[in-house]
């Protein structure tokens, strides 16, 4: 025997990559429910689905990505075997622009499309901030008029209401990048050389909800201390504007009133204001008042490719978080006009506008409001196994229930909400374990057929919900065994009709309990 110790194989450690979430069955179901409602709204407006791949050539993802020797800064990238850089998509808009440009001759303009999918950000993850998350976008390509932007805002409002968010609990806020650009021109920050400073000013405006007007003033000027006083907390450098320049910005975005009515408006600023008035008029005439769509000059959308109207959907009022605390949830989606993005590929103007919903964020809000749930009413009906030599019999029962409880239309699509049926796949020797499994799975019914029942042409349909209710009233084990709570001994041919009857009774009882709970 060798003196050398046998090396044990290394045990692989199961660990989740930072910023990449696992998703549970309830999360997936809740997302599917939400997205199905959103799709119905989009298709009512004439939008059709399209799908683009997860991977694009890095240079196709847009000028908003950092220019660096390392192309994967901000995105996850790799080199193909032909030395071309490829990246996981950063959002769904840039891939759409590539798709439109590549298929321009085959696409009917205006092109109205929606799509959903995962996007990836190579950024530092944190609480509620993931490197992989889902977006749901809708876009109109080839429509130059702001009536397209107005329609997008109206569709966003309809989407909120289709998801159960009533009027007064949300608002679609609208601004225009031309207004913001005009403000920058008014204080001498036009031109490419001032792009960085413009961004600092816009970020200051975007902090209105967080810091208020006084905080925005500080960020437009020298900067702001987190603690509110000099030396307290971290210091955020400001845009370095003079008091007069800061006032011009605040007047331009409507945070202070221009009492002299002498705002130094540029043509860009005037054009943006005219477009906002047109959007407001279209919305009003279509029945979307300021309680649903509101012009708000303080709205700032961050991406550099926006060229005109910008808009965002905001949830108003308090929403309980996971800890039950009432919080202001804020924006759940937004977008705007991006007339230059498709044109990068085409060498000709191609106007476009669209918005994106943050699926995970909106789903969290809807779940906390009780508007969507990924929990199923019941688990699967469980066909138990009493005799492993008769697996075929039990499998036949399970398939009969699946077929009869889940009718299909002529296109083989389900007519009703599916009723799952499961054949137990564990060790059949321990029958009580099968019932414990059914309990953990939330099964409403268990099907039991031992040798005696088979010989008599019978089987037991056990109402697990009724059995649990009866069991709660019985304290003596002998009495409980004698009662055979919830068990129905029926002929084999009565399996389906008995299961349907019990399911109907359970549904009726559940409805009565819900009504009683509501008073």
Short mmCIF file of C-alpha atoms in Angstrom, two decimals:
data_model
loop_
_atom_site.label_atom_id
_atom_site.label_comp_id
_atom_site.label_asym_id
_atom_site.label_seq_id
_atom_site.Cartn_x
_atom_site.Cartn_y
_atom_site.Cartn_z
CA UNK A 1 0.00 0.00 0.00
CA UNK A 2 1.38 3.39 -0.96
CA UNK A 3 2.33 5.78 1.83
CA UNK A 4 0.96 8.58 -0.21
CA UNK A 5 -2.44 9.68 0.96
CA UNK A 6 -5.15 9.36 -1.60
CA UNK A 7 -6.19 12.85 -2.54
CA UNK A 8 -9.88 13.46 -2.21
CA UNK A 9 -11.46 15.03 -5.27
CA UNK A 10 -12.16 18.69 -4.78
CA UNK A 11 -15.75 19.40 -3.96
CA UNK A 12 -17.17 22.01 -6.27
CA UNK A 13 -18.67 24.91 -4.38
CA UNK A 14 -22.15 25.94 -5.51
CA UNK A 15 -22.22 29.72 -5.71
CA UNK A 16 -24.20 32.32 -7.61
CA UNK A 17 -22.28 34.89 -9.64
CA UNK A 18 -22.69 38.39 -8.20
CA UNK A 19 -25.42 40.40 -9.86
CA UNK A 20 -27.02 37.44 -11.63
CA UNK A 21 -30.28 36.34 -9.94
CA UNK A 22 -31.93 32.95 -9.77
CA UNK A 23 -35.69 33.09 -10.32
CA UNK A 24 -38.26 31.00 -8.47
CA UNK A 25 -41.44 29.51 -9.93
CA UNK A 26 -43.65 32.24 -8.34
CA UNK A 27 -41.40 34.97 -9.78
CA UNK A 28 -41.56 33.45 -13.25
CA UNK A 29 -45.35 33.00 -13.09
CA UNK A 30 -45.86 36.56 -11.83
CA UNK A 31 -43.68 37.91 -14.65
CA UNK A 32 -45.56 35.88 -17.25
CA UNK A 33 -48.92 37.14 -15.94
CA UNK A 34 -47.75 40.74 -16.03
CA UNK A 35 -46.19 40.52 -19.49
CA UNK A 36 -49.29 38.84 -20.95
CA UNK A 37 -51.37 41.87 -19.89
CA UNK A 38 -48.81 44.28 -21.31
CA UNK A 39 -48.76 42.43 -24.66
CA UNK A 40 -52.54 42.74 -24.98
CA UNK A 41 -52.28 46.52 -24.63
CA UNK A 42 -49.44 46.77 -27.15
CA UNK A 43 -51.23 44.66 -29.72
CA UNK A 44 -54.39 46.72 -29.27
CA UNK A 45 -52.31 49.69 -30.49
CA UNK A 46 -51.13 47.72 -33.54
CA UNK A 47 -47.67 46.70 -32.32
CA UNK A 48 -46.15 43.36 -33.34
CA UNK A 49 -43.41 41.29 -31.67
CA UNK A 50 -39.83 40.94 -32.84
CA UNK A 51 -36.86 39.25 -31.19
CA UNK A 52 -33.18 40.12 -31.41
CA UNK A 53 -30.26 38.00 -30.13
CA UNK A 54 -28.48 38.47 -26.81
CA UNK A 55 -25.19 39.15 -28.62
CA UNK A 56 -24.38 42.04 -30.96
CA UNK A 57 -21.19 43.44 -32.46
CA UNK A 58 -19.84 45.83 -29.84
CA UNK A 59 -19.68 48.81 -32.18
CA UNK A 60 -23.42 48.39 -32.93
CA UNK A 61 -24.44 49.02 -29.35
CA UNK A 62 -24.21 52.79 -29.61
CA UNK A 63 -22.15 55.87 -28.90
CA UNK A 64 -23.37 55.96 -25.29
CA UNK A 65 -20.93 53.19 -24.42
CA UNK A 66 -17.53 54.29 -23.08
CA UNK A 67 -14.79 54.87 -25.65
CA UNK A 68 -11.87 52.90 -24.25
CA UNK A 69 -9.14 50.51 -25.27
CA UNK A 70 -11.09 47.90 -23.34
CA UNK A 71 -14.33 47.52 -25.33
CA UNK A 72 -16.11 45.65 -22.55
CA UNK A 73 -16.16 48.59 -20.14
CA UNK A 74 -19.84 48.75 -19.20
CA UNK A 75 -20.70 45.67 -21.25
CA UNK A 76 -19.73 42.01 -21.21
CA UNK A 77 -17.62 41.41 -24.31
CA UNK A 78 -15.47 38.78 -25.99
CA UNK A 79 -13.59 38.38 -29.25
CA UNK A 80 -14.83 36.03 -31.94
CA UNK A 81 -12.46 33.80 -33.92
CA UNK A 82 -12.20 36.55 -36.56
CA UNK A 83 -11.00 39.04 -33.89
CA UNK A 84 -14.30 40.93 -34.01
CA UNK A 85 -15.58 42.20 -30.65
CA UNK A 86 -18.98 40.89 -29.58
CA UNK A 87 -20.99 42.00 -26.55
CA UNK A 88 -24.03 40.95 -24.60
CA UNK A 89 -26.71 43.51 -25.34
CA UNK A 90 -26.81 46.49 -23.00
CA UNK A 91 -30.45 47.34 -23.74
CA UNK A 92 -33.08 46.40 -26.35
CA UNK A 93 -33.04 49.69 -28.30
CA UNK A 94 -29.62 49.52 -29.94
CA UNK A 95 -30.25 45.95 -31.23
CA UNK A 96 -33.57 47.15 -32.68
CA UNK A 97 -31.77 49.97 -34.51
CA UNK A 98 -29.36 47.43 -36.02
CA UNK A 99 -32.28 45.13 -36.97
CA UNK A 100 -34.18 47.95 -38.69
CA UNK A 101 -31.10 49.14 -40.61
CA UNK A 102 -30.19 45.62 -41.72
CA UNK A 103 -33.73 44.82 -42.89
CA UNK A 104 -34.75 48.30 -43.98
CA UNK A 105 -35.98 47.32 -47.44
CA UNK A 106 -38.22 44.57 -46.04
CA UNK A 107 -39.75 46.57 -43.17
CA UNK A 108 -42.99 48.50 -43.59
CA UNK A 109 -42.58 51.99 -42.12
CA UNK A 110 -43.75 53.17 -39.70
CA UNK A 111 -42.54 50.01 -37.99
CA UNK A 112 -44.43 49.33 -34.75
CA UNK A 113 -42.85 46.62 -32.67
CA UNK A 114 -42.45 45.30 -29.14
CA UNK A 115 -40.00 42.85 -27.60
CA UNK A 116 -38.85 41.63 -24.22
CA UNK A 117 -35.71 39.98 -22.98
CA UNK A 118 -32.66 39.96 -20.76
CA UNK A 119 -30.09 42.74 -20.92
CA UNK A 120 -26.66 42.83 -19.30
CA UNK A 121 -24.59 45.55 -17.62
CA UNK A 122 -20.96 45.05 -16.67
CA UNK A 123 -21.29 47.22 -13.58
CA UNK A 124 -20.78 46.79 -9.87
CA UNK A 125 -23.84 45.02 -8.43
CA UNK A 126 -25.55 46.14 -5.25
CA UNK A 127 -28.86 45.86 -3.37
CA UNK A 128 -31.58 45.78 -6.01
CA UNK A 129 -29.00 46.42 -8.75
CA UNK A 130 -28.31 43.46 -11.01
CA UNK A 131 -26.01 42.78 -13.91
CA UNK A 132 -28.76 40.83 -15.65
CA UNK A 133 -32.33 42.07 -15.76
CA UNK A 134 -35.34 42.01 -18.05
CA UNK A 135 -36.80 44.83 -20.10
CA UNK A 136 -39.99 45.10 -22.14
CA UNK A 137 -39.84 47.68 -24.95
CA UNK A 138 -42.18 49.15 -27.53
CA UNK A 139 -41.03 51.38 -30.41
CA UNK A 140 -42.25 53.18 -33.52
CA UNK A 141 -39.57 53.59 -36.20
CA UNK A 142 -40.15 55.87 -39.17
CA UNK A 143 -42.67 58.30 -37.61
CA UNK A 144 -41.23 61.84 -37.42
CA UNK A 145 -44.21 63.61 -35.83
CA UNK A 146 -44.69 64.02 -32.09
CA UNK A 147 -48.09 62.37 -32.44
CA UNK A 148 -46.09 59.13 -32.26
CA UNK A 149 -44.58 60.24 -28.94
CA UNK A 150 -48.07 61.17 -27.69
CA UNK A 151 -49.34 57.73 -28.64
CA UNK A 152 -46.48 56.05 -26.79
CA UNK A 153 -47.40 58.02 -23.66
CA UNK A 154 -51.06 57.04 -24.04
CA UNK A 155 -50.08 53.39 -24.42
CA UNK A 156 -47.96 53.63 -21.27
CA UNK A 157 -50.97 55.00 -19.39
CA UNK A 158 -53.21 52.20 -20.69
CA UNK A 159 -50.54 49.68 -19.67
CA UNK A 160 -50.51 50.94 -16.08
CA UNK A 161 -54.29 50.61 -15.85
CA UNK A 162 -54.32 47.18 -17.49
CA UNK A 163 -51.98 46.06 -14.70
CA UNK A 164 -54.49 47.21 -12.08
CA UNK A 165 -52.96 50.57 -11.17
CA UNK A 166 -55.87 53.04 -10.99
CA UNK A 167 -55.85 56.64 -12.17
CA UNK A 168 -54.38 58.85 -9.52
CA UNK A 169 -51.85 56.19 -8.53
CA UNK A 170 -49.61 56.71 -11.57
CA UNK A 171 -48.66 59.47 -14.00
CA UNK A 172 -46.79 59.60 -17.31
CA UNK A 173 -44.46 62.61 -17.05
CA UNK A 174 -43.25 64.19 -20.29
CA UNK A 175 -40.44 66.59 -21.16
CA UNK A 176 -38.35 67.33 -24.25
CA UNK A 177 -34.59 67.13 -24.69
CA UNK A 178 -34.85 70.13 -27.00
CA UNK A 179 -36.07 72.15 -24.02
CA UNK A 180 -33.13 70.92 -21.97
CA UNK A 181 -30.68 71.55 -24.82
CA UNK A 182 -32.11 75.03 -25.22
CA UNK A 183 -31.51 75.71 -21.54
CA UNK A 184 -27.91 74.59 -21.96
CA UNK A 185 -27.52 76.96 -24.91
CA UNK A 186 -28.98 79.82 -22.81
CA UNK A 187 -26.15 79.45 -20.27
CA UNK A 188 -23.42 78.94 -22.86
CA UNK A 189 -23.10 75.16 -22.59
CA UNK A 190 -23.90 74.24 -26.18
CA UNK A 191 -21.47 72.30 -28.38
CA UNK A 192 -19.62 69.01 -28.02
CA UNK A 193 -16.89 70.58 -25.89
CA UNK A 194 -19.40 71.14 -23.06
CA UNK A 195 -20.94 67.66 -23.14
CA UNK A 196 -19.50 66.65 -19.75
CA UNK A 197 -20.68 69.80 -17.99
CA UNK A 198 -24.13 69.50 -19.58
CA UNK A 199 -24.39 66.01 -18.17
CA UNK A 200 -23.52 67.29 -14.68
CA UNK A 201 -26.28 69.92 -14.96
CA UNK A 202 -28.84 67.35 -16.11
CA UNK A 203 -27.89 65.00 -13.28
CA UNK A 204 -28.42 67.86 -10.83
CA UNK A 205 -31.93 68.47 -12.17
CA UNK A 206 -32.65 64.75 -11.94
CA UNK A 207 -31.98 64.88 -8.17
CA UNK A 208 -35.05 67.10 -7.54
CA UNK A 209 -37.13 64.29 -6.02
CA UNK A 210 -34.26 63.31 -3.73
CA UNK A 211 -32.85 66.67 -2.59
CA UNK A 212 -35.50 69.28 -3.41
CA UNK A 213 -34.92 72.66 -5.08
CA UNK A 214 -32.31 73.81 -2.56
CA UNK A 215 -30.31 70.62 -3.07
CA UNK A 216 -30.50 71.07 -6.85
CA UNK A 217 -29.25 74.64 -6.49
CA UNK A 218 -26.21 73.40 -4.58
CA UNK A 219 -25.48 70.76 -7.23
CA UNK A 220 -25.78 73.36 -9.98
CA UNK A 221 -23.30 75.53 -8.10
CA UNK A 222 -20.27 74.52 -6.05
CA UNK A 223 -21.60 71.16 -4.88
CA UNK A 224 -23.40 69.50 -2.00
CA UNK A 225 -22.43 67.72 1.24
CA UNK A 226 -24.54 64.64 1.98
CA UNK A 227 -24.94 65.68 5.59
CA UNK A 228 -26.39 69.04 4.59
CA UNK A 229 -23.56 71.06 6.15
CA UNK A 230 -19.97 71.58 5.11
CA UNK A 231 -17.80 68.68 6.16
CA UNK A 232 -20.75 66.34 6.89
CA UNK A 233 -20.81 63.15 4.84
CA UNK A 234 -19.51 62.83 1.29
CA UNK A 235 -19.15 65.79 -1.03
CA UNK A 236 -20.74 65.75 -4.50
CA UNK A 237 -19.02 68.28 -6.80
CA UNK A 238 -21.41 70.63 -8.58
CA UNK A 239 -21.66 71.95 -12.13
CA UNK A 240 -19.97 75.20 -11.15
CA UNK A 241 -22.69 77.50 -12.53
CA UNK A 242 -23.02 81.07 -11.35
CA UNK A 243 -26.17 82.02 -9.37
CA UNK A 244 -27.59 83.72 -12.48
CA UNK A 245 -26.89 80.67 -14.65
CA UNK A 246 -28.41 78.36 -12.02
CA UNK A 247 -31.56 80.53 -11.93
CA UNK A 248 -31.81 80.34 -15.72
CA UNK A 249 -31.70 76.54 -15.49
CA UNK A 250 -34.29 76.44 -12.70
CA UNK A 251 -36.62 78.77 -14.63
CA UNK A 252 -36.21 76.69 -17.79
CA UNK A 253 -37.32 73.50 -16.08
CA UNK A 254 -40.17 75.23 -14.25
CA UNK A 255 -38.75 74.98 -10.74
CA UNK A 256 -38.88 78.75 -10.22
CA UNK A 257 -41.14 81.28 -11.96
CA UNK A 258 -39.79 83.78 -14.49
CA UNK A 259 -41.59 86.85 -13.14
CA UNK A 260 -40.13 89.14 -15.82
CA UNK A 261 -41.18 86.85 -18.69
CA UNK A 262 -37.82 87.43 -20.35
CA UNK A 263 -36.45 83.92 -20.45
CA UNK A 264 -33.50 83.80 -22.91
CA UNK A 265 -35.15 81.19 -25.13
CA UNK A 266 -33.26 79.78 -28.09
CA UNK A 267 -34.96 78.34 -31.18
CA UNK A 268 -34.19 74.86 -29.86
CA UNK A 269 -35.95 75.70 -26.59
CA UNK A 270 -38.98 77.15 -28.42
CA UNK A 271 -39.24 74.11 -30.71
CA UNK A 272 -39.20 71.79 -27.70
CA UNK A 273 -41.92 73.76 -25.92
CA UNK A 274 -44.08 73.72 -29.07
CA UNK A 275 -43.74 69.93 -29.30
CA UNK A 276 -44.74 69.53 -25.65
CA UNK A 277 -47.85 71.64 -26.22
CA UNK A 278 -48.79 69.46 -29.18
CA UNK A 279 -48.34 66.26 -27.14
CA UNK A 280 -50.49 67.76 -24.39
CA UNK A 281 -53.21 68.72 -26.88
CA UNK A 282 -53.28 65.27 -28.53
CA UNK A 283 -53.43 63.57 -25.15
CA UNK A 284 -56.24 65.84 -23.89
CA UNK A 285 -58.32 65.38 -27.03
CA UNK A 286 -57.88 61.59 -26.72
CA UNK A 287 -59.15 61.59 -23.12
CA UNK A 288 -55.79 61.52 -21.35
CA UNK A 289 -55.86 64.46 -18.97
CA UNK A 290 -53.06 65.73 -16.71
CA UNK A 291 -54.02 63.11 -14.11
CA UNK A 292 -52.65 60.54 -16.59
CA UNK A 293 -50.19 62.37 -18.88
CA UNK A 294 -48.48 65.46 -17.47
CA UNK A 295 -45.98 67.85 -18.99
CA UNK A 296 -43.12 68.13 -16.48
CA UNK A 297 -40.00 70.16 -17.47
CA UNK A 298 -37.99 68.56 -14.65
CA UNK A 299 -37.98 65.10 -16.29
CA UNK A 300 -34.45 64.13 -17.32
CA UNK A 301 -33.79 60.87 -19.15
CA UNK A 302 -30.15 59.88 -19.04
CA UNK A 303 -29.20 58.21 -22.31
CA UNK A 304 -27.36 60.45 -24.73
CA UNK A 305 -29.22 59.23 -27.82
CA UNK A 306 -32.50 60.97 -26.92
CA UNK A 307 -33.20 63.84 -29.33
CA UNK A 308 -36.75 65.00 -28.57
CA UNK A 309 -39.65 64.17 -26.24
CA UNK A 310 -38.75 62.04 -23.22
CA UNK A 311 -41.21 60.42 -20.86
CA UNK A 312 -41.39 58.17 -17.84
CA UNK A 313 -44.07 56.23 -15.98
CA UNK A 314 -44.09 56.98 -12.27
CA UNK A 315 -46.04 55.27 -9.50
CA UNK A 316 -47.48 57.78 -7.06
CA UNK A 317 -48.25 57.41 -3.38
CA UNK A 318 -46.83 54.90 -0.95
CA UNK A 319 -46.20 51.27 -1.81
CA UNK A 320 -45.25 48.65 0.78
CA UNK A 321 -41.79 47.18 0.33
CA UNK A 322 -40.71 43.64 1.26
CA UNK A 323 -40.48 44.71 4.93
CA UNK A 324 -43.97 46.21 4.94
CA UNK A 325 -42.63 49.76 5.05
CA UNK A 326 -44.43 52.35 2.91
CA UNK A 327 -42.02 53.84 0.39
CA UNK A 328 -42.16 56.09 -2.69
CA UNK A 329 -41.54 53.69 -5.57
CA UNK A 330 -41.05 56.22 -8.36
CA UNK A 331 -40.27 55.41 -11.99
CA UNK A 332 -40.99 51.95 -13.43
CA UNK A 333 -40.22 52.72 -17.07
CA UNK A 334 -39.55 55.42 -19.58
CA UNK A 335 -38.17 56.35 -22.94
CA UNK A 336 -38.11 58.99 -25.61
CA UNK A 337 -37.33 59.96 -29.18
CA UNK A 338 -33.99 58.80 -30.62
CA UNK A 339 -33.86 60.05 -34.21
CA UNK A 340 -30.13 59.48 -34.59
CA UNK A 341 -29.69 55.86 -33.52
CA UNK A 342 -30.90 54.05 -36.66
CA UNK A 343 -29.36 56.77 -38.83
CA UNK A 344 -25.88 55.74 -37.66
CA UNK A 345 -26.22 52.66 -39.85
CA UNK A 346 -28.10 54.26 -42.73
CA UNK A 347 -26.51 57.60 -43.60
CA UNK A 348 -30.04 59.01 -43.85
CA UNK A 349 -32.57 60.28 -41.28
CA UNK A 350 -34.67 57.56 -39.67
CA UNK A 351 -36.87 58.93 -36.85
CA UNK A 352 -37.80 56.67 -33.97
CA UNK A 353 -39.41 56.78 -30.53
CA UNK A 354 -39.97 54.16 -27.88
CA UNK A 355 -40.04 53.25 -24.22
CA UNK A 356 -38.80 50.51 -21.96
CA UNK A 357 -40.41 48.97 -18.88
CA UNK A 358 -38.17 47.65 -16.12
CA UNK A 359 -39.85 44.27 -15.73
CA UNK A 360 -38.37 43.24 -12.38
CA UNK A 361 -38.94 46.65 -10.81
CA UNK A 362 -42.55 46.91 -12.00
CA UNK A 363 -43.26 43.32 -10.97
CA UNK A 364 -41.97 44.04 -7.47
CA UNK A 365 -44.33 47.00 -7.18
CA UNK A 366 -47.31 45.01 -8.48
CA UNK A 367 -46.61 42.10 -6.13
CA UNK A 368 -46.33 44.44 -3.14
CA UNK A 369 -49.62 46.05 -4.16
CA UNK A 370 -51.27 42.64 -4.48
CA UNK A 371 -51.94 43.16 -8.20
CA UNK A 372 -50.11 40.05 -9.36
CA UNK A 373 -49.13 36.79 -7.70
CA UNK A 374 -47.01 33.93 -8.88
CA UNK A 375 -48.53 31.54 -6.39
CA UNK A 376 -50.77 28.83 -7.84
CA UNK A 377 -54.16 28.19 -6.27
CA UNK A 378 -53.26 24.55 -5.78
CA UNK A 379 -50.41 22.20 -6.47
CA UNK A 380 -50.78 19.16 -8.71
CA UNK A 381 -53.26 16.34 -8.26
CA UNK A 382 -51.03 13.49 -7.10
CA UNK A 383 -51.46 9.93 -8.35
CA UNK A 384 -49.80 7.80 -5.66
CA UNK A 385 -48.16 4.41 -6.18
CA UNK A 386 -49.08 1.47 -3.97
CA UNK A 387 -47.72 -1.34 -6.15
CA UNK A 388 -44.58 -0.72 -8.20
CA UNK A 389 -45.48 -3.65 -10.46
CA UNK A 390 -48.50 -1.65 -11.65
CA UNK A 391 -46.71 1.56 -12.68
CA UNK A 392 -48.44 1.40 -16.06
CA UNK A 393 -51.89 1.50 -14.41
CA UNK A 394 -51.01 4.56 -12.38
CA UNK A 395 -49.45 6.31 -15.38
CA UNK A 396 -52.66 5.64 -17.34
CA UNK A 397 -54.72 7.26 -14.54
CA UNK A 398 -52.49 10.32 -14.53
CA UNK A 399 -52.71 10.72 -18.30
CA UNK A 400 -56.49 10.30 -18.29
CA UNK A 401 -56.79 13.10 -15.71
CA UNK A 402 -54.43 15.37 -17.66
CA UNK A 403 -56.47 14.88 -20.83
CA UNK A 404 -59.93 15.25 -19.31
CA UNK A 405 -59.13 18.13 -16.95
CA UNK A 406 -57.25 20.17 -19.57
CA UNK A 407 -59.41 20.39 -22.72
CA UNK A 408 -57.83 21.91 -25.86
CA UNK A 409 -59.35 23.89 -28.71
CA UNK A 410 -59.02 23.03 -32.38
CA UNK A 411 -55.56 24.59 -32.38
CA UNK A 412 -54.45 22.42 -29.47
CA UNK A 413 -54.43 25.42 -27.14
CA UNK A 414 -55.77 25.14 -23.57
CA UNK A 415 -59.34 26.36 -23.08
CA UNK A 416 -58.95 26.82 -19.34
CA UNK A 417 -56.30 27.39 -16.70
CA UNK A 418 -54.28 24.15 -16.64
CA UNK A 419 -54.90 21.64 -13.84
CA UNK A 420 -51.54 19.91 -13.19
CA UNK A 421 -51.47 16.16 -12.58
CA UNK A 422 -48.37 14.45 -11.25
CA UNK A 423 -47.40 10.78 -10.95
CA UNK A 424 -45.32 10.26 -7.82
CA UNK A 425 -41.71 9.58 -8.82
CA UNK A 426 -40.08 8.98 -5.44
CA UNK A 427 -39.69 5.75 -3.47
CA UNK A 428 -43.16 4.15 -3.39
CA UNK A 429 -42.35 1.91 -0.40
CA UNK A 430 -43.16 4.63 2.15
CA UNK A 431 -46.78 5.56 1.43
CA UNK A 432 -47.09 8.17 4.24
CA UNK A 433 -44.13 9.91 2.62
CA UNK A 434 -46.16 10.26 -0.58
CA UNK A 435 -48.92 12.04 1.32
CA UNK A 436 -46.40 14.28 3.07
CA UNK A 437 -45.02 15.12 -0.36
CA UNK A 438 -48.53 15.97 -1.56
CA UNK A 439 -49.00 18.24 1.45
CA UNK A 440 -45.74 20.10 0.78
CA UNK A 441 -46.71 20.53 -2.87
CA UNK A 442 -50.12 21.92 -1.92
CA UNK A 443 -51.94 19.15 -3.75
CA UNK A 444 -55.76 19.38 -3.59
CA UNK A 445 -56.38 15.70 -4.32
CA UNK A 446 -54.51 12.39 -4.09
CA UNK A 447 -55.48 9.27 -6.08
CA UNK A 448 -54.91 5.96 -4.23
CA UNK A 449 -55.37 2.43 -5.46
CA UNK A 450 -53.95 -0.53 -3.57
CA UNK A 451 -54.32 -4.20 -4.36
CA UNK A 452 -57.72 -4.55 -2.60
CA UNK A 453 -59.18 -1.55 -4.42
CA UNK A 454 -57.84 -2.81 -7.76
CA UNK A 455 -59.38 -6.25 -7.23
CA UNK A 456 -62.74 -4.63 -6.51
CA UNK A 457 -62.47 -2.24 -9.49
CA UNK A 458 -62.38 0.72 -7.11
CA UNK A 459 -60.02 3.54 -6.19
CA UNK A 460 -59.82 6.22 -3.52
CA UNK A 461 -60.05 9.90 -4.40
CA UNK A 462 -58.77 11.73 -1.33
CA UNK A 463 -59.83 15.36 -0.88
CA UNK A 464 -56.71 16.63 0.86
CA UNK A 465 -58.14 20.07 1.58
CA UNK A 466 -61.28 18.67 3.20
CA UNK A 467 -59.23 16.03 4.96
CA UNK A 468 -57.01 18.71 6.49
CA UNK A 469 -60.06 20.68 7.64
CA UNK A 470 -61.63 17.62 9.28
CA UNK A 471 -58.33 16.62 10.84
CA UNK A 472 -58.18 19.98 12.63
CA UNK A 473 -61.38 19.07 14.50
CA UNK A 474 -60.22 15.58 15.55
CA UNK A 475 -57.73 15.11 18.40
CA UNK A 476 -57.87 11.31 18.76
CA UNK A 477 -55.69 9.34 16.30
CA UNK A 478 -57.99 6.30 16.34
CA UNK A 479 -60.97 8.53 15.57
CA UNK A 480 -59.02 10.19 12.76
CA UNK A 481 -58.16 6.84 11.18
CA UNK A 482 -61.76 5.69 11.50
CA UNK A 483 -63.09 8.89 9.92
CA UNK A 484 -60.97 8.44 6.77
CA UNK A 485 -61.22 12.19 6.36
CA UNK A 486 -61.92 13.35 2.82
CA UNK A 487 -61.72 9.88 1.26
CA UNK A 488 -64.14 8.88 -1.50
CA UNK A 489 -64.21 5.21 -2.59
CA UNK A 490 -65.48 5.18 -6.18
CA UNK A 491 -65.56 2.94 -9.23
CA UNK A 492 -62.56 3.24 -11.56
CA UNK A 493 -64.84 4.65 -14.25
CA UNK A 494 -65.89 7.50 -11.95
CA UNK A 495 -62.36 8.85 -11.44
CA UNK A 496 -62.65 11.91 -13.67
CA UNK A 497 -66.17 12.94 -12.67
CA UNK A 498 -65.32 12.60 -8.98
CA UNK A 499 -62.15 14.69 -9.31
CA UNK A 500 -64.07 17.40 -11.22
CA UNK A 501 -66.78 17.49 -8.53
CA UNK A 502 -64.26 17.82 -5.70
CA UNK A 503 -62.33 20.55 -7.52
CA UNK A 504 -65.58 22.48 -8.06
CA UNK A 505 -66.49 22.14 -4.37
CA UNK A 506 -63.03 23.33 -3.34
CA UNK A 507 -63.29 26.34 -5.64
CA UNK A 508 -66.72 27.21 -4.25
CA UNK A 509 -65.49 26.96 -0.66
CA UNK A 510 -62.46 29.10 -1.46
CA UNK A 511 -64.68 31.79 -3.02
CA UNK A 512 -67.00 31.76 0.01
CA UNK A 513 -64.02 32.10 2.35
CA UNK A 514 -62.69 35.04 0.31
CA UNK A 515 -66.06 36.82 0.43
CA UNK A 516 -66.30 36.21 4.16
CA UNK A 517 -62.79 37.56 4.70
CA UNK A 518 -63.73 40.78 2.88
CA UNK A 519 -66.66 41.24 5.24
#
